[in-house]
PDB file of C-alpha atoms and ligand atoms in Angstrom:
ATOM      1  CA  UNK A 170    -137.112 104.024  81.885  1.00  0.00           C
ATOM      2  CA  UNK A 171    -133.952 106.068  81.631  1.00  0.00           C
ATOM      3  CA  UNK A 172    -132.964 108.595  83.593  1.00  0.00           C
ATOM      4  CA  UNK A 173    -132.003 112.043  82.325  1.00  0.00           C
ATOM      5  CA  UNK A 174    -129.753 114.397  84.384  1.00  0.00           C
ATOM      6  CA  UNK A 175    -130.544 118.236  84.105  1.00  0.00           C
ATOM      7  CA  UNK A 176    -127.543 120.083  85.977  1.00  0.00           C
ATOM      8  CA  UNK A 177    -127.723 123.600  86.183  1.00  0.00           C
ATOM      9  CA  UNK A 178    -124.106 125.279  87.869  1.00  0.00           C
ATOM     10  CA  UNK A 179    -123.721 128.621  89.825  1.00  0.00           C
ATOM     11  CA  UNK A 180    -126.532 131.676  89.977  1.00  0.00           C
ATOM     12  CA  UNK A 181    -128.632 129.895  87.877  1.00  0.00           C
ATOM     13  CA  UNK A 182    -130.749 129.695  90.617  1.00  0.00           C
ATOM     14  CA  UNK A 183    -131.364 133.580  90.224  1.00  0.00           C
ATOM     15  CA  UNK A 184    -132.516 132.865  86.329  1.00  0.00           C
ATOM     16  CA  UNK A 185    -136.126 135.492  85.642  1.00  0.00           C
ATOM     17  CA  UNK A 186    -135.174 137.918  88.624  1.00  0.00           C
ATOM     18  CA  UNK A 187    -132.228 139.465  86.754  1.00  0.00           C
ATOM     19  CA  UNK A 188    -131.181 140.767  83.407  1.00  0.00           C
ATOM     20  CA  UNK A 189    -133.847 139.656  81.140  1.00  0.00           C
ATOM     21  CA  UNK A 190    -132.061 141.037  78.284  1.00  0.00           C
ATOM     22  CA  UNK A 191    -129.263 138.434  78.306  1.00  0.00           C
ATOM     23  CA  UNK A 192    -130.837 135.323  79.919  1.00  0.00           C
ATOM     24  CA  UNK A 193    -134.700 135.973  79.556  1.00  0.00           C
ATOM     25  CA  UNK A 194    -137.686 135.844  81.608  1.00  0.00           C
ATOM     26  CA  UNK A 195    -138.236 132.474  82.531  1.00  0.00           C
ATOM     27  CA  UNK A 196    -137.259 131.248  86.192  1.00  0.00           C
ATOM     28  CA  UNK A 197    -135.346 128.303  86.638  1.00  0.00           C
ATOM     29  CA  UNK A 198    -138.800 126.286  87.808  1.00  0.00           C
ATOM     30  CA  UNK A 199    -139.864 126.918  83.912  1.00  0.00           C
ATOM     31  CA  UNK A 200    -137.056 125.625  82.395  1.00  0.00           C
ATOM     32  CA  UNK A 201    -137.620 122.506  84.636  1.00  0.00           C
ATOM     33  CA  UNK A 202    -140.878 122.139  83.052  1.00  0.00           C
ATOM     34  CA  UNK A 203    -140.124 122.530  79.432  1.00  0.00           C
ATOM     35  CA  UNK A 204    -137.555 119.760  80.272  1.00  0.00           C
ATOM     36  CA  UNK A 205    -139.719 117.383  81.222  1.00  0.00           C
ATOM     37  CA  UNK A 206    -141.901 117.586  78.563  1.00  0.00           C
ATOM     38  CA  UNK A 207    -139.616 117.612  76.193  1.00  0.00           C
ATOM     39  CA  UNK A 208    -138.363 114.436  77.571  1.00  0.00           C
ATOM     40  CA  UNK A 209    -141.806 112.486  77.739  1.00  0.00           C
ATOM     41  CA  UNK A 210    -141.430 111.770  73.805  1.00  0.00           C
ATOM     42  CA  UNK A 211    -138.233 110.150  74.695  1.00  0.00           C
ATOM     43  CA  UNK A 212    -139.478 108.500  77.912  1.00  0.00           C
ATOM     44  CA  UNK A 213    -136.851 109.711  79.833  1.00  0.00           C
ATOM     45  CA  UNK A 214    -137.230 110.305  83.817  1.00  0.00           C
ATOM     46  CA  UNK A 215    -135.702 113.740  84.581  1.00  0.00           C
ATOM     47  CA  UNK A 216    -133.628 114.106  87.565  1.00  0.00           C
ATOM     48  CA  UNK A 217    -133.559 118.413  87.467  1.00  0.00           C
ATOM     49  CA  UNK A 218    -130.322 120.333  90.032  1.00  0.00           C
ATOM     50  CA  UNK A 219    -128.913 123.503  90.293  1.00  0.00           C
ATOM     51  CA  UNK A 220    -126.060 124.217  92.811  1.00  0.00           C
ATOM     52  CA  UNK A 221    -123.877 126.658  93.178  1.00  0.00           C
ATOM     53  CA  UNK A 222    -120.487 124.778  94.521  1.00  0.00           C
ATOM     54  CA  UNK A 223    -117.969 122.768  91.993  1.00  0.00           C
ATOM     55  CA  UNK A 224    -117.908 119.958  94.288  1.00  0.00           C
ATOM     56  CA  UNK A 225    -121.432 119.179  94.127  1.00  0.00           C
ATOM     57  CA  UNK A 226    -121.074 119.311  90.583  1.00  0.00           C
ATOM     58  CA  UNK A 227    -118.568 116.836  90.498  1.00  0.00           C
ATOM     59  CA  UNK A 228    -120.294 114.430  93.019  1.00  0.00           C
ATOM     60  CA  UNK A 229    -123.748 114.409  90.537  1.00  0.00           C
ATOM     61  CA  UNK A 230    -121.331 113.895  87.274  1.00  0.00           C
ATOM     62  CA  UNK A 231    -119.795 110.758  89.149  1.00  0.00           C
ATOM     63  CA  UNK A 232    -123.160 109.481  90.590  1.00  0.00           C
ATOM     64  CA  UNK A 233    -124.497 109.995  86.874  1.00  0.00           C
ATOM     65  CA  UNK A 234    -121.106 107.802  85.654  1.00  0.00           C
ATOM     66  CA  UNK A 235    -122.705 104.769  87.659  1.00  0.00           C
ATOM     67  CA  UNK A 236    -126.089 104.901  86.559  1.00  0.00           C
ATOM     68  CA  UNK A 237    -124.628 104.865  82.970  1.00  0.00           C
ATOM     69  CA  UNK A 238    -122.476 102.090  84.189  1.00  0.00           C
ATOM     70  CA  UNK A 239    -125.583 100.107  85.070  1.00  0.00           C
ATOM     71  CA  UNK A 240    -127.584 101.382  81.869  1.00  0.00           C
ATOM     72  CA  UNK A 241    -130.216 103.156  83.947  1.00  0.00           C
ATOM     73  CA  UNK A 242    -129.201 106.317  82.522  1.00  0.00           C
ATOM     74  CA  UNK A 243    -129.234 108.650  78.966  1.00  0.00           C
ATOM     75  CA  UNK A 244    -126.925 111.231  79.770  1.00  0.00           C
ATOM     76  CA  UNK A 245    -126.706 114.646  81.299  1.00  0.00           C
ATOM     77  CA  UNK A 246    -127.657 118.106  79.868  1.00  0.00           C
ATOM     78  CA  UNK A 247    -125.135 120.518  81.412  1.00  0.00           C
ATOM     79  CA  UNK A 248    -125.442 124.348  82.168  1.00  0.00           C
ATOM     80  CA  UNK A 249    -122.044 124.759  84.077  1.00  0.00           C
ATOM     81  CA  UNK A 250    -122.332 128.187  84.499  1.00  0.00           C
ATOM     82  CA  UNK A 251    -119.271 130.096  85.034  1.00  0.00           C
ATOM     83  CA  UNK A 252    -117.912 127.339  85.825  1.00  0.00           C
ATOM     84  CA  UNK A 253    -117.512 126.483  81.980  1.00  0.00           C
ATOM     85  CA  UNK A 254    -114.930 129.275  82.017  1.00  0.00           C
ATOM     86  CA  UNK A 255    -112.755 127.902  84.871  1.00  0.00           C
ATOM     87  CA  UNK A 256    -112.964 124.568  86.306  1.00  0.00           C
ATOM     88  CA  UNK A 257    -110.997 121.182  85.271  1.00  0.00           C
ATOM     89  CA  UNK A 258    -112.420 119.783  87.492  1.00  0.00           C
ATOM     90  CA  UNK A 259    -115.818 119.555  85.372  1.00  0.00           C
ATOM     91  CA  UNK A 260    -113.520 118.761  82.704  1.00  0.00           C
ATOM     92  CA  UNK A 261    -112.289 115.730  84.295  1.00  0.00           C
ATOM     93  CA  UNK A 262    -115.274 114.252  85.837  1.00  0.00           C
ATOM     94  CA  UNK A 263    -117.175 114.475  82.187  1.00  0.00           C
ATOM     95  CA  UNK A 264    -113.943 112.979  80.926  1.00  0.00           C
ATOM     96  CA  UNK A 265    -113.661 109.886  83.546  1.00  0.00           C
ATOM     97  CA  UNK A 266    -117.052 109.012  83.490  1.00  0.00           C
ATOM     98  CA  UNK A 267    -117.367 108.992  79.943  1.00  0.00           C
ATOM     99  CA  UNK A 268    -121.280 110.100  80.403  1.00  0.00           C
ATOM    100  CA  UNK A 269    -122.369 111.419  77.307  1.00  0.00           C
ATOM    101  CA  UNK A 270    -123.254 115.276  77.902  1.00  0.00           C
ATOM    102  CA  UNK A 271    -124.630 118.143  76.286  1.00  0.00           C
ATOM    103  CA  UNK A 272    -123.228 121.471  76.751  1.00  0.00           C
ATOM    104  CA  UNK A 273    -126.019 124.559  76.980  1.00  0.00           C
ATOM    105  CA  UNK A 274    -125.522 128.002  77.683  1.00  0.00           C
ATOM    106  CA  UNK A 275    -128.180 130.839  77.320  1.00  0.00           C
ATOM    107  CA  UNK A 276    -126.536 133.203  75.924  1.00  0.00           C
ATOM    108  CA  UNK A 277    -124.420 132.930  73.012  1.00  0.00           C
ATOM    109  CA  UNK A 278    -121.393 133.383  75.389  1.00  0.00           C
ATOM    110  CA  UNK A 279    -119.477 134.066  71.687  1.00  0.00           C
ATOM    111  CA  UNK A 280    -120.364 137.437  71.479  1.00  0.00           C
ATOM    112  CA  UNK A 281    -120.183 138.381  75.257  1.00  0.00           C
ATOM    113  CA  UNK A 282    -116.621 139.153  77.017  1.00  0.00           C
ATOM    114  CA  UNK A 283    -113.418 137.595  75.865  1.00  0.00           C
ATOM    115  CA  UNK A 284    -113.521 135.301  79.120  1.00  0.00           C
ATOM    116  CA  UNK A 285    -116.519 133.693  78.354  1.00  0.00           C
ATOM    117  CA  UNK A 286    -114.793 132.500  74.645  1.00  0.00           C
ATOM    118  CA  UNK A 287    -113.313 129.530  76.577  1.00  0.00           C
ATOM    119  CA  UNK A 288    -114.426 126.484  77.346  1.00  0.00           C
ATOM    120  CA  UNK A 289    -113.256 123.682  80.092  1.00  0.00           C
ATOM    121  CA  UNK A 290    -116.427 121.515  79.507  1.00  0.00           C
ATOM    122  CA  UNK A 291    -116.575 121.711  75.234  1.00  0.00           C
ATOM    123  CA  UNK A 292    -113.869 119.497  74.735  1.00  0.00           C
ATOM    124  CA  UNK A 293    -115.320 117.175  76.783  1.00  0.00           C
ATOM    125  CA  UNK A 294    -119.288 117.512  75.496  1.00  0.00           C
ATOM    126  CA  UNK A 295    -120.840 115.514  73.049  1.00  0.00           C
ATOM    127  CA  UNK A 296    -122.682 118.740  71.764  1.00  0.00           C
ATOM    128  CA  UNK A 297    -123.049 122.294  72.541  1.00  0.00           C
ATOM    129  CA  UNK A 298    -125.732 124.423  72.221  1.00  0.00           C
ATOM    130  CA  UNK A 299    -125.027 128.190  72.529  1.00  0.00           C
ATOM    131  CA  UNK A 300    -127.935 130.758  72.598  1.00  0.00           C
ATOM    132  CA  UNK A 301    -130.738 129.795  71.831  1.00  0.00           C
ATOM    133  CA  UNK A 302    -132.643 131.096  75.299  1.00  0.00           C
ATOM    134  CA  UNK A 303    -133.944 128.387  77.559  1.00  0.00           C
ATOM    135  CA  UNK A 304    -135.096 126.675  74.420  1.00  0.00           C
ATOM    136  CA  UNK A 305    -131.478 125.622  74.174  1.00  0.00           C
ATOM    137  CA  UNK A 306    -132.255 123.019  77.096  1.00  0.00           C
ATOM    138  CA  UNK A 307    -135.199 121.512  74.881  1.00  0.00           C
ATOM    139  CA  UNK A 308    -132.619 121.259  72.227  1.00  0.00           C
ATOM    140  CA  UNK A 309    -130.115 119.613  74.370  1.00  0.00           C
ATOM    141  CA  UNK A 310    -132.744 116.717  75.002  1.00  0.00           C
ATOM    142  CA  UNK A 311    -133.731 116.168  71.784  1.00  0.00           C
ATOM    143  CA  UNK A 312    -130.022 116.588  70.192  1.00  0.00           C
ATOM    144  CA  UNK A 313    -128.690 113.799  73.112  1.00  0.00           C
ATOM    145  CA  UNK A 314    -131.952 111.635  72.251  1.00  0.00           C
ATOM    146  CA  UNK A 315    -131.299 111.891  68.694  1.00  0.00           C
ATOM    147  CA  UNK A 316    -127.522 111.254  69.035  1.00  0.00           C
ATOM    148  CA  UNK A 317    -128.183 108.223  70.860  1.00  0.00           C
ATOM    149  CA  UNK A 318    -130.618 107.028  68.433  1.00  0.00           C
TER     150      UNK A 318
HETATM  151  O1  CA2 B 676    -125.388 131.648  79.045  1.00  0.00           O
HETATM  152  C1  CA2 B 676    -125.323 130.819  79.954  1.00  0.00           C
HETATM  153  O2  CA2 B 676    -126.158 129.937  80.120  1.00  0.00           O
HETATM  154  C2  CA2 B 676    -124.162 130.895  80.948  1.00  0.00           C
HETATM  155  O3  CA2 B 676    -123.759 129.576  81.257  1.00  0.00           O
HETATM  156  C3  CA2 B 676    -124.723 131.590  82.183  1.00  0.00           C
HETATM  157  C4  CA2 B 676    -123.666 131.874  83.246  1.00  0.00           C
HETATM  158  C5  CA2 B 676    -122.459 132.593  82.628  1.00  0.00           C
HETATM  159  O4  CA2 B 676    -121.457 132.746  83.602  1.00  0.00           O
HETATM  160  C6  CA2 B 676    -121.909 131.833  81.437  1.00  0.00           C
HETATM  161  O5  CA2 B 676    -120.830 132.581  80.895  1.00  0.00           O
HETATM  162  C7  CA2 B 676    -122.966 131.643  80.381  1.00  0.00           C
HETATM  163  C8  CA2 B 676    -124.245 132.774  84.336  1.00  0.00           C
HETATM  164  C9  CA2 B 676    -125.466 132.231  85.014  1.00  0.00           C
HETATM  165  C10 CA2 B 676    -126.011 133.286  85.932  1.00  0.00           C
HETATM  166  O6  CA2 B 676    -127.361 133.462  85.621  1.00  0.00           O
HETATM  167  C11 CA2 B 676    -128.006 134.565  86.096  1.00  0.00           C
HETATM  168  C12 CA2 B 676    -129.321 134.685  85.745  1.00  0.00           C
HETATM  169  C13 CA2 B 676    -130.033 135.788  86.154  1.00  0.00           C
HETATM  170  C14 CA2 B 676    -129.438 136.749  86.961  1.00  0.00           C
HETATM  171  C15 CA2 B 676    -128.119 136.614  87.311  1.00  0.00           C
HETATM  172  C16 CA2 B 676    -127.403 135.508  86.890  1.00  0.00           C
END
């Protein structure tokens, strides 16, 4: 069985207490659900995180590069948060571990403020999906399945 990595970056912890009207109703607990049943079709064991620090971030991207090194592993579907807008560091991890990685953000961070236009961790993903809701993290499953035939 494969292992999927969820990773969910900073506030996203706060997801269905605060502003509905750009990021929904859901809590971060359902979006952990509709994961893993979206990835029973695939068999794929779900590994779910949220944290709030860079570091951490990095550390789970690196852990995730040796379970692909060993083949116990899909990928990782990536919410990095602000992060997306700032750190290299992301950028570099996805980019040295070569783990394949699907970008998904909430809100279509396109028509939002300017700073939210660029991306760090794009360049680096295998695919993107941009605002779509929480559905966007189904998507991301079934897009990395689909890529990896
Ligand atoms: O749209 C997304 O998924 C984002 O990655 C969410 C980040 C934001 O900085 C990105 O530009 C786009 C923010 C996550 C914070 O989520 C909250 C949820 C509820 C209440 C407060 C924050």
């Amino acid at each position: 069985m494969l292992k999927l990595m969820i990773l969910n970056g900073p506030n996203l912890n706060l997801l269905g207490t605060r502003e509905p009207d750009q990021y929904g109703h859901e809590t971060l607990a359902d979006v952990e659900s509709m994961c893993r049943e979206a990835a029973v079709a695939y068999d794929y064991e779900v590994d779910f995180r949220q944290s709030n620090h860079e570091g951490v971030l990095v550390d789970w991207i690196h852990e995730a590069g040796q379970l692909l090194k060993r083949g116990e592993l899909a990928g990782i579907v990536f919410n990095p948060g602000a992060y997306t807008h700032t750190s290299i560091a992301l950028h570099d991890a996805i980019k040295g571990t070569n783990v394949p990685v699907i970008e998904v953000h909430i809100s279509n961070v396109h028509n939002r403020e300017a700073f939210r236009h660029h991306s760090y961790i794009s360049p680096a993903a295998a695919g993107i999906v941009v605002g779509m809701g929480v559905y966007g993290y189904v998507l991301g499953i079934h897009g990395l399945a689909h890529k990896l035939g």
